[in-house]
mmCIF file of C-alpha atoms in Angstrom:
data_model
loop_
_atom_site.group_PDB
_atom_site.id
_atom_site.type_symbol
_atom_site.label_atom_id
_atom_site.label_comp_id
_atom_site.label_asym_id
_atom_site.label_seq_id
_atom_site.Cartn_x
_atom_site.Cartn_y
_atom_site.Cartn_z
ATOM 1 C CA MET A 295 44.583 -68.786 0.834
ATOM 2 C CA LEU A 296 40.955 -68.969 1.956
ATOM 3 C CA THR A 297 38.132 -66.467 2.117
ATOM 4 C CA ILE A 298 36.190 -66.146 5.363
ATOM 5 C CA GLY A 299 33.367 -68.205 3.856
ATOM 6 C CA GLU A 300 35.742 -71.000 2.856
ATOM 7 C CA LEU A 301 37.381 -70.925 6.291
ATOM 8 C CA ALA A 302 33.991 -71.247 7.991
ATOM 9 C CA SER A 303 33.007 -74.110 5.698
ATOM 10 C CA TYR A 304 36.220 -76.071 6.337
ATOM 11 C CA ALA A 305 35.909 -75.637 10.117
ATOM 12 C CA GLY A 306 32.178 -76.419 10.198
ATOM 13 C CA VAL A 307 31.030 -73.081 11.600
ATOM 14 C CA THR A 308 29.187 -70.052 10.277
ATOM 15 C CA VAL A 309 30.771 -66.855 8.995
ATOM 16 C CA ARG A 310 29.005 -65.104 11.854
ATOM 17 C CA ALA A 311 30.773 -67.405 14.323
ATOM 18 C CA VAL A 312 34.154 -66.584 12.765
ATOM 19 C CA ARG A 313 33.482 -62.862 13.143
ATOM 20 C CA HIS A 314 32.346 -63.450 16.724
ATOM 21 C CA TYR A 315 35.618 -65.248 17.519
ATOM 22 C CA HIS A 316 37.499 -62.340 15.959
ATOM 23 C CA ALA A 317 35.597 -59.897 18.198
ATOM 24 C CA LYS A 318 36.400 -62.007 21.268
ATOM 25 C CA GLY A 319 40.091 -62.064 20.368
ATOM 26 C CA LEU A 320 40.167 -65.839 20.038
ATOM 27 C CA LEU A 321 41.021 -65.987 16.350
ATOM 28 C CA PRO A 322 43.518 -63.446 14.971
ATOM 29 C CA GLU A 323 42.304 -61.356 12.050
ATOM 30 C CA PRO A 324 44.614 -61.561 9.037
ATOM 31 C CA GLU A 325 45.622 -58.575 6.952
ATOM 32 C CA ARG A 326 43.464 -57.728 3.951
ATOM 33 C CA ASP A 327 44.786 -58.396 0.468
ATOM 34 C CA HIS A 328 45.010 -55.842 -2.337
ATOM 35 C CA SER A 329 41.337 -56.451 -3.121
ATOM 36 C CA GLY A 330 40.327 -55.615 0.447
ATOM 37 C CA TYR A 331 39.496 -59.196 1.472
ATOM 38 C CA ARG A 332 40.881 -61.094 4.433
ATOM 39 C CA ARG A 333 42.632 -64.320 3.479
ATOM 40 C CA TYR A 334 43.182 -67.233 5.826
ATOM 41 C CA ASP A 335 45.744 -70.020 5.743
ATOM 42 C CA ALA A 336 45.561 -73.643 6.883
ATOM 43 C CA GLY A 337 46.735 -72.680 10.374
ATOM 44 C CA ALA A 338 43.604 -70.582 10.809
ATOM 45 C CA VAL A 339 41.479 -73.612 9.931
ATOM 46 C CA VAL A 340 43.236 -75.697 12.606
ATOM 47 C CA GLU A 341 42.889 -72.926 15.202
ATOM 48 C CA LEU A 342 39.215 -72.411 14.368
ATOM 49 C CA ILE A 343 38.501 -76.131 14.695
ATOM 50 C CA ARG A 344 40.157 -76.151 18.126
ATOM 51 C CA ILE A 345 38.035 -73.185 19.208
ATOM 52 C CA ARG A 346 34.873 -74.815 17.876
ATOM 53 C CA THR A 347 35.677 -78.110 19.621
ATOM 54 C CA LEU A 348 36.206 -76.423 22.991
ATOM 55 C CA ALA A 349 33.061 -74.317 22.612
ATOM 56 C CA GLU A 350 30.957 -77.341 21.672
ATOM 57 C CA ALA A 351 32.323 -79.177 24.716
ATOM 58 C CA GLY A 352 30.799 -76.477 26.878
ATOM 59 C CA VAL A 353 33.940 -74.489 27.611
ATOM 60 C CA PRO A 354 32.986 -70.841 28.180
ATOM 61 C CA LEU A 355 34.469 -68.577 25.514
ATOM 62 C CA SER A 356 36.064 -66.566 28.291
ATOM 63 C CA ARG A 357 38.299 -69.571 29.025
ATOM 64 C CA VAL A 358 38.951 -70.825 25.509
ATOM 65 C CA ARG A 359 42.060 -68.693 25.039
ATOM 66 C CA GLU A 360 43.432 -69.970 28.368
ATOM 67 C CA LEU A 361 43.058 -73.573 27.218
ATOM 68 C CA LEU A 362 44.483 -72.895 23.779
ATOM 69 C CA GLN A 363 47.656 -71.581 25.392
ATOM 70 C CA ALA A 364 47.892 -74.124 28.259
ATOM 71 C CA ASP A 365 50.416 -76.926 28.528
ATOM 72 C CA GLY A 366 49.282 -80.485 29.265
ATOM 73 C CA GLU A 367 49.099 -80.161 33.051
ATOM 74 C CA GLU A 368 47.391 -76.766 32.955
ATOM 75 C CA PHE A 369 44.950 -78.007 30.339
ATOM 76 C CA ALA A 370 43.983 -81.031 32.448
ATOM 77 C CA ALA A 371 43.448 -78.878 35.547
ATOM 78 C CA ALA A 372 41.370 -76.366 33.602
ATOM 79 C CA VAL A 373 39.236 -79.100 32.062
ATOM 80 C CA THR A 374 38.603 -80.621 35.510
ATOM 81 C CA ASP A 375 37.481 -77.242 36.824
ATOM 82 C CA ILE A 376 35.217 -76.673 33.836
ATOM 83 C CA ASP A 377 33.759 -80.167 34.210
ATOM 84 C CA GLU A 378 32.860 -79.472 37.839
ATOM 85 C CA ARG A 379 31.193 -76.211 36.823
ATOM 86 C CA LEU A 380 29.247 -77.969 34.110
ATOM 87 C CA ARG A 381 28.085 -80.625 36.569
ATOM 88 C CA ALA A 382 26.856 -77.905 38.921
ATOM 89 C CA GLU A 383 25.054 -76.220 36.049
ATOM 90 C CA ILE A 384 23.440 -79.514 35.055
ATOM 91 C CA ARG A 385 22.191 -80.019 38.613
ATOM 92 C CA GLN A 386 20.779 -76.499 38.637
ATOM 93 C CA ARG A 387 19.080 -76.996 35.290
ATOM 94 C CA GLN A 388 17.632 -80.263 36.538
ATOM 95 C CA ARG A 389 16.130 -78.422 39.496
ATOM 96 C CA HIS A 390 14.703 -75.880 37.059
ATOM 97 C CA ARG A 391 13.198 -78.696 34.991
ATOM 98 C CA GLU A 392 11.605 -80.199 38.085
ATOM 99 C CA ARG A 393 10.179 -76.826 39.045
ATOM 100 C CA ILE A 394 8.847 -76.251 35.542
ATOM 101 C CA ALA A 395 7.278 -79.715 35.583
ATOM 102 C CA ARG A 396 5.466 -78.776 38.785
ATOM 103 C CA LEU A 397 3.729 -75.939 36.940
ATOM 104 C CA ALA A 398 1.241 -78.520 35.713
ATOM 105 C CA SER A 399 0.433 -79.280 39.344
ATOM 106 C CA GLY A 400 -0.724 -75.723 40.024
ATOM 107 C CA ASP A 401 -0.595 -75.267 43.794
ATOM 108 C CA SER A 402 2.535 -77.428 44.110
ATOM 109 C CA LEU A 403 4.622 -74.741 42.431
ATOM 110 C CA VAL A 404 4.638 -72.369 45.391
ATOM 111 C CA LEU A 405 3.330 -74.402 48.315
ATOM 112 C CA PRO A 406 4.728 -77.294 50.386
ATOM 113 C CA PRO A 407 3.099 -80.718 50.005
ATOM 114 C CA GLU A 408 1.242 -80.634 53.330
ATOM 115 C CA VAL A 409 -0.579 -77.453 52.299
ATOM 116 C CA VAL A 410 -1.380 -78.792 48.832
ATOM 117 C CA GLU A 411 -2.977 -81.803 50.537
ATOM 118 C CA VAL A 412 -5.162 -79.473 52.623
ATOM 119 C CA LEU A 413 -6.315 -77.598 49.520
ATOM 120 C CA ASP A 414 -6.993 -80.832 47.656
ATOM 121 C CA ARG A 415 -9.042 -82.063 50.622
ATOM 122 C CA LEU A 416 -11.154 -78.888 50.594
ATOM 123 C CA ARG A 417 -11.843 -79.403 46.896
ATOM 124 C CA ALA A 418 -12.744 -83.043 47.490
ATOM 125 C CA LEU A 419 -15.250 -81.929 50.138
ATOM 126 C CA GLY A 420 -16.961 -79.695 47.589
ATOM 127 C CA VAL A 421 -15.734 -76.336 48.878
ATOM 128 C CA ASP A 422 -16.215 -73.527 46.341
ATOM 129 C CA GLU A 423 -13.058 -72.943 44.293
ATOM 130 C CA ARG A 424 -13.142 -69.239 45.207
ATOM 131 C CA ILE A 425 -12.878 -70.183 48.870
ATOM 132 C CA VAL A 426 -10.037 -72.565 48.072
ATOM 133 C CA GLN A 427 -8.326 -69.706 46.226
ATOM 134 C CA VAL A 428 -8.609 -67.506 49.321
ATOM 135 C CA GLU A 429 -7.059 -70.305 51.378
ATOM 136 C CA ARG A 430 -4.332 -70.913 48.780
ATOM 137 C CA ASP A 431 -3.314 -67.272 48.478
ATOM 138 C CA GLY A 432 -3.230 -66.941 52.251
ATOM 139 C CA TRP A 433 -1.011 -70.006 52.520
ATOM 140 C CA ILE A 434 1.343 -68.564 49.898
ATOM 141 C CA LEU A 435 1.817 -65.486 52.064
ATOM 142 C CA LEU A 436 2.187 -67.532 55.239
ATOM 143 C CA ALA A 437 4.715 -69.900 53.658
ATOM 144 C CA ALA A 438 6.814 -66.961 52.484
ATOM 145 C CA HIS A 439 6.517 -65.139 55.809
ATOM 146 C CA SER A 440 7.022 -68.018 58.279
ATOM 147 C CA PRO A 441 8.036 -71.201 56.422
ATOM 148 C CA GLU A 442 9.202 -72.887 59.618
ATOM 149 C CA ARG A 443 5.665 -72.785 61.040
ATOM 150 C CA VAL A 444 3.848 -74.147 57.990
ATOM 151 C CA PRO A 445 3.917 -77.802 59.181
ATOM 152 C CA GLU A 446 2.358 -76.773 62.510
ATOM 153 C CA TRP A 447 -0.319 -74.642 60.854
ATOM 154 C CA ALA A 448 -1.069 -77.301 58.247
ATOM 155 C CA ALA A 449 -1.508 -79.967 60.946
ATOM 156 C CA ARG A 450 -3.889 -77.657 62.785
ATOM 157 C CA LYS A 451 -5.836 -77.036 59.588
ATOM 158 C CA TRP A 452 -6.165 -80.777 59.031
ATOM 159 C CA GLU A 453 -7.739 -81.108 62.484
ATOM 160 C CA GLN A 454 -10.171 -78.317 61.718
ATOM 161 C CA ILE A 455 -11.326 -79.509 58.299
ATOM 162 C CA ALA A 456 -12.018 -82.932 59.770
ATOM 163 C CA ASP A 457 -14.757 -81.246 61.818
ATOM 164 C CA PRO A 458 -18.164 -81.283 60.027
ATOM 165 C CA PRO A 459 -19.321 -77.885 61.413
ATOM 166 C CA LEU A 460 -16.324 -76.121 59.865
ATOM 167 C CA ILE A 461 -16.865 -77.800 56.506
ATOM 168 C CA ASP A 462 -20.517 -76.776 56.728
ATOM 169 C CA PHE A 463 -19.287 -73.225 57.262
ATOM 170 C CA TYR A 464 -17.084 -73.428 54.174
ATOM 171 C CA LEU A 465 -19.939 -74.783 52.059
ATOM 172 C CA THR A 466 -22.366 -72.123 53.279
ATOM 173 C CA LEU A 467 -19.820 -69.360 52.674
ATOM 174 C CA GLY A 468 -19.357 -70.625 49.130
ATOM 175 C CA GLN A 469 -23.091 -70.274 48.540
ATOM 176 C CA ALA A 470 -23.054 -66.793 50.060
ATOM 177 C CA LEU A 471 -20.413 -65.526 47.651
ATOM 178 C CA ASP A 472 -23.066 -64.907 45.026
ATOM 179 C CA GLN A 473 -25.455 -63.196 47.427
ATOM 180 C CA VAL A 474 -25.897 -59.518 48.327
ATOM 181 C CA ASP A 475 -24.395 -58.105 51.515
ATOM 182 C CA ASP A 476 -27.668 -58.154 53.465
ATOM 183 C CA ASP A 477 -28.598 -61.681 52.461
ATOM 184 C CA PRO A 478 -30.026 -63.679 55.404
ATOM 185 C CA ASP A 479 -27.553 -66.454 54.644
ATOM 186 C CA LEU A 480 -24.696 -64.204 55.781
ATOM 187 C CA VAL A 481 -26.466 -63.512 59.090
ATOM 188 C CA GLU A 482 -27.019 -67.222 59.640
ATOM 189 C CA LEU A 483 -23.428 -67.883 58.639
ATOM 190 C CA ALA A 484 -22.166 -65.315 61.146
ATOM 191 C CA ASP A 485 -24.171 -67.076 63.871
ATOM 192 C CA LYS A 486 -22.728 -70.446 62.931
ATOM 193 C CA LEU A 487 -19.188 -69.156 62.710
ATOM 194 C CA ALA A 488 -19.350 -67.283 66.022
ATOM 195 C CA THR A 489 -20.682 -70.406 67.724
ATOM 196 C CA TYR A 490 -17.972 -72.580 66.263
ATOM 197 C CA ILE A 491 -15.120 -70.164 66.999
ATOM 198 C CA THR A 492 -16.264 -69.673 70.578
ATOM 199 C CA TRP A 493 -16.459 -73.408 71.175
ATOM 200 C CA MET A 494 -13.053 -73.976 69.596
ATOM 201 C CA ALA A 495 -11.443 -71.161 71.604
ATOM 202 C CA ASP A 496 -12.907 -72.484 74.863
ATOM 203 C CA GLU A 497 -11.985 -76.091 74.108
ATOM 204 C CA GLN A 498 -8.455 -75.342 72.896
ATOM 205 C CA ASP A 499 -7.373 -71.747 73.540
ATOM 206 C CA GLU A 500 -7.629 -68.416 71.788
ATOM 207 C CA ASP A 501 -4.170 -68.828 70.251
ATOM 208 C CA TYR A 502 -5.539 -71.881 68.479
ATOM 209 C CA VAL A 503 -8.126 -69.855 66.556
ATOM 210 C CA GLY A 504 -6.109 -66.653 66.191
ATOM 211 C CA ASP A 505 -2.350 -67.173 66.175
ATOM 212 C CA THR A 506 -0.909 -64.292 68.189
ATOM 213 C CA GLU A 507 2.481 -64.565 66.475
ATOM 214 C CA VAL A 508 1.076 -63.246 63.193
ATOM 215 C CA GLU A 509 1.805 -59.523 63.277
ATOM 216 C CA PRO A 510 -1.219 -57.225 62.796
ATOM 217 C CA PRO A 511 0.128 -55.561 59.599
ATOM 218 C CA PHE A 512 0.677 -58.970 58.018
ATOM 219 C CA ALA A 513 -2.747 -60.172 59.156
ATOM 220 C CA LYS A 514 -4.292 -57.048 57.624
ATOM 221 C CA LEU A 515 -2.529 -57.791 54.327
ATOM 222 C CA MET A 516 -3.950 -61.311 54.307
ATOM 223 C CA ASP A 517 -7.414 -60.031 55.233
ATOM 224 C CA THR A 518 -7.363 -57.608 52.303
ATOM 225 C CA LEU A 519 -6.386 -60.436 49.981
ATOM 226 C CA ALA A 520 -9.325 -62.515 51.205
ATOM 227 C CA PHE A 521 -11.808 -59.647 50.949
ATOM 228 C CA ASP A 522 -10.714 -58.843 47.397
ATOM 229 C CA THR A 523 -11.211 -62.463 46.355
ATOM 230 C CA ALA A 524 -14.441 -63.022 48.283
ATOM 231 C CA PRO A 525 -16.123 -59.636 48.987
ATOM 232 C CA PRO A 526 -18.921 -61.074 51.202
ATOM 233 C CA ALA A 527 -16.213 -62.060 53.664
ATOM 234 C CA ARG A 528 -15.850 -58.392 54.643
ATOM 235 C CA ARG A 529 -19.559 -58.184 55.534
ATOM 236 C CA LEU A 530 -19.288 -61.483 57.349
ATOM 237 C CA ILE A 531 -16.521 -60.061 59.545
ATOM 238 C CA GLU A 532 -18.685 -57.038 60.358
ATOM 239 C CA LEU A 533 -21.482 -59.366 61.449
ATOM 240 C CA LEU A 534 -19.014 -61.506 63.367
ATOM 241 C CA ARG A 535 -17.858 -58.511 65.398
ATOM 242 C CA THR A 536 -21.381 -58.057 66.776
ATOM 243 C CA ARG A 537 -21.146 -61.654 67.934
ATOM 244 C CA GLY A 538 -17.962 -61.316 69.945
ATOM 245 C CA TRP A 539 -15.164 -61.878 67.418
ATOM 246 C CA THR A 540 -13.203 -59.751 64.975
ATOM 247 C CA GLY A 541 -10.650 -60.417 62.275
ATOM 248 C CA TRP A 542 -10.254 -62.972 59.526
ATOM 249 C CA THR A 543 -6.644 -64.083 59.567
ATOM 250 C CA LYS A 544 -6.068 -63.067 63.188
ATOM 251 C CA LEU A 545 -9.257 -63.766 65.141
ATOM 252 C CA GLU A 546 -9.638 -61.887 68.431
ATOM 253 C CA ARG A 547 -12.380 -61.926 71.018
ATOM 254 C CA VAL A 548 -14.189 -58.604 71.511
ATOM 255 C CA ASP A 549 -17.214 -57.375 73.427
ATOM 256 C CA PRO A 550 -20.249 -58.096 71.230
ATOM 257 C CA ALA A 551 -22.483 -55.216 70.300
ATOM 258 C CA PRO A 552 -25.549 -55.105 72.571
ATOM 259 C CA GLY A 553 -28.710 -56.437 71.002
ATOM 260 C CA ALA A 554 -26.924 -57.833 67.964
ATOM 261 C CA ALA A 555 -29.418 -59.339 65.596
ATOM 262 C CA GLY A 556 -29.254 -63.056 65.227
ATOM 263 C CA THR A 557 -27.118 -63.610 68.353
ATOM 264 C CA ARG A 558 -28.539 -66.115 70.806
ATOM 265 C CA LYS A 559 -27.130 -66.648 74.260
ATOM 266 C CA GLU A 560 -27.132 -70.388 73.888
ATOM 267 C CA ASP A 561 -24.964 -70.162 70.756
ATOM 268 C CA THR A 562 -21.927 -69.014 72.731
ATOM 269 C CA THR A 563 -22.024 -71.381 75.664
ATOM 270 C CA LEU A 564 -19.158 -73.757 76.417
ATOM 271 C CA ARG A 565 -20.422 -76.563 74.241
ATOM 272 C CA ARG A 566 -19.610 -77.969 70.900
ATOM 273 C CA PRO A 567 -21.921 -76.549 68.214
ATOM 274 C CA PRO A 568 -24.375 -79.077 66.777
ATOM 275 C CA HIS A 569 -23.408 -80.780 63.509
#
């Protein structure tokens, strides 16, 4: 007769594992002897080895008893079912591994490839990383909100960042991030941006510069995100309103404030702004 330690040693498991199998009802607990110790026979060793073998093969403990009691045909069917479940779990874990591996890629974790390419292009053009972060966070929200439209929006963004005046705007905005709210650079930037937006809206259409299918509450959420990351953007929008446009995520044409400083009539004519 064997002690629990000897049983565990013969079966190649720990004493803790034996007690766990007792608790799960997989291995019967023998009566205690006159000294108060449980004693196990050779049959317990065989049963414990069978349990260990099934567990190591990946059989869930909840199904071990079923397999221990199954006949040949039932055992084969159960093993086939378990194998299919294990294959599905392996596929899922592989997807998890791929996702974890993408952590090293940063933006790729939460954004589709076409958007990552846009962000990488902005970085390559020398755009301030804080501006890229504003773009990235906005794309994360857009991709979660309207994933089916991301390819369309990304293609549009590619067209825009191929235009030197817009890149000039990005670069100037990056420089303005470290300036005070009344810095002349912001006024000049508002002039440039108003000119560019007006040209783009007249050449394409107003939906092109301010997608009307983005609901106002969602646009406001994205605006707040941008303003928190780049505070001068809020002042820029105030200046932009005096030049005929309002909004950040959802641009809309408005009546410009009369006598707005820095606004020149020729800046809003139907022509492409100078490079």
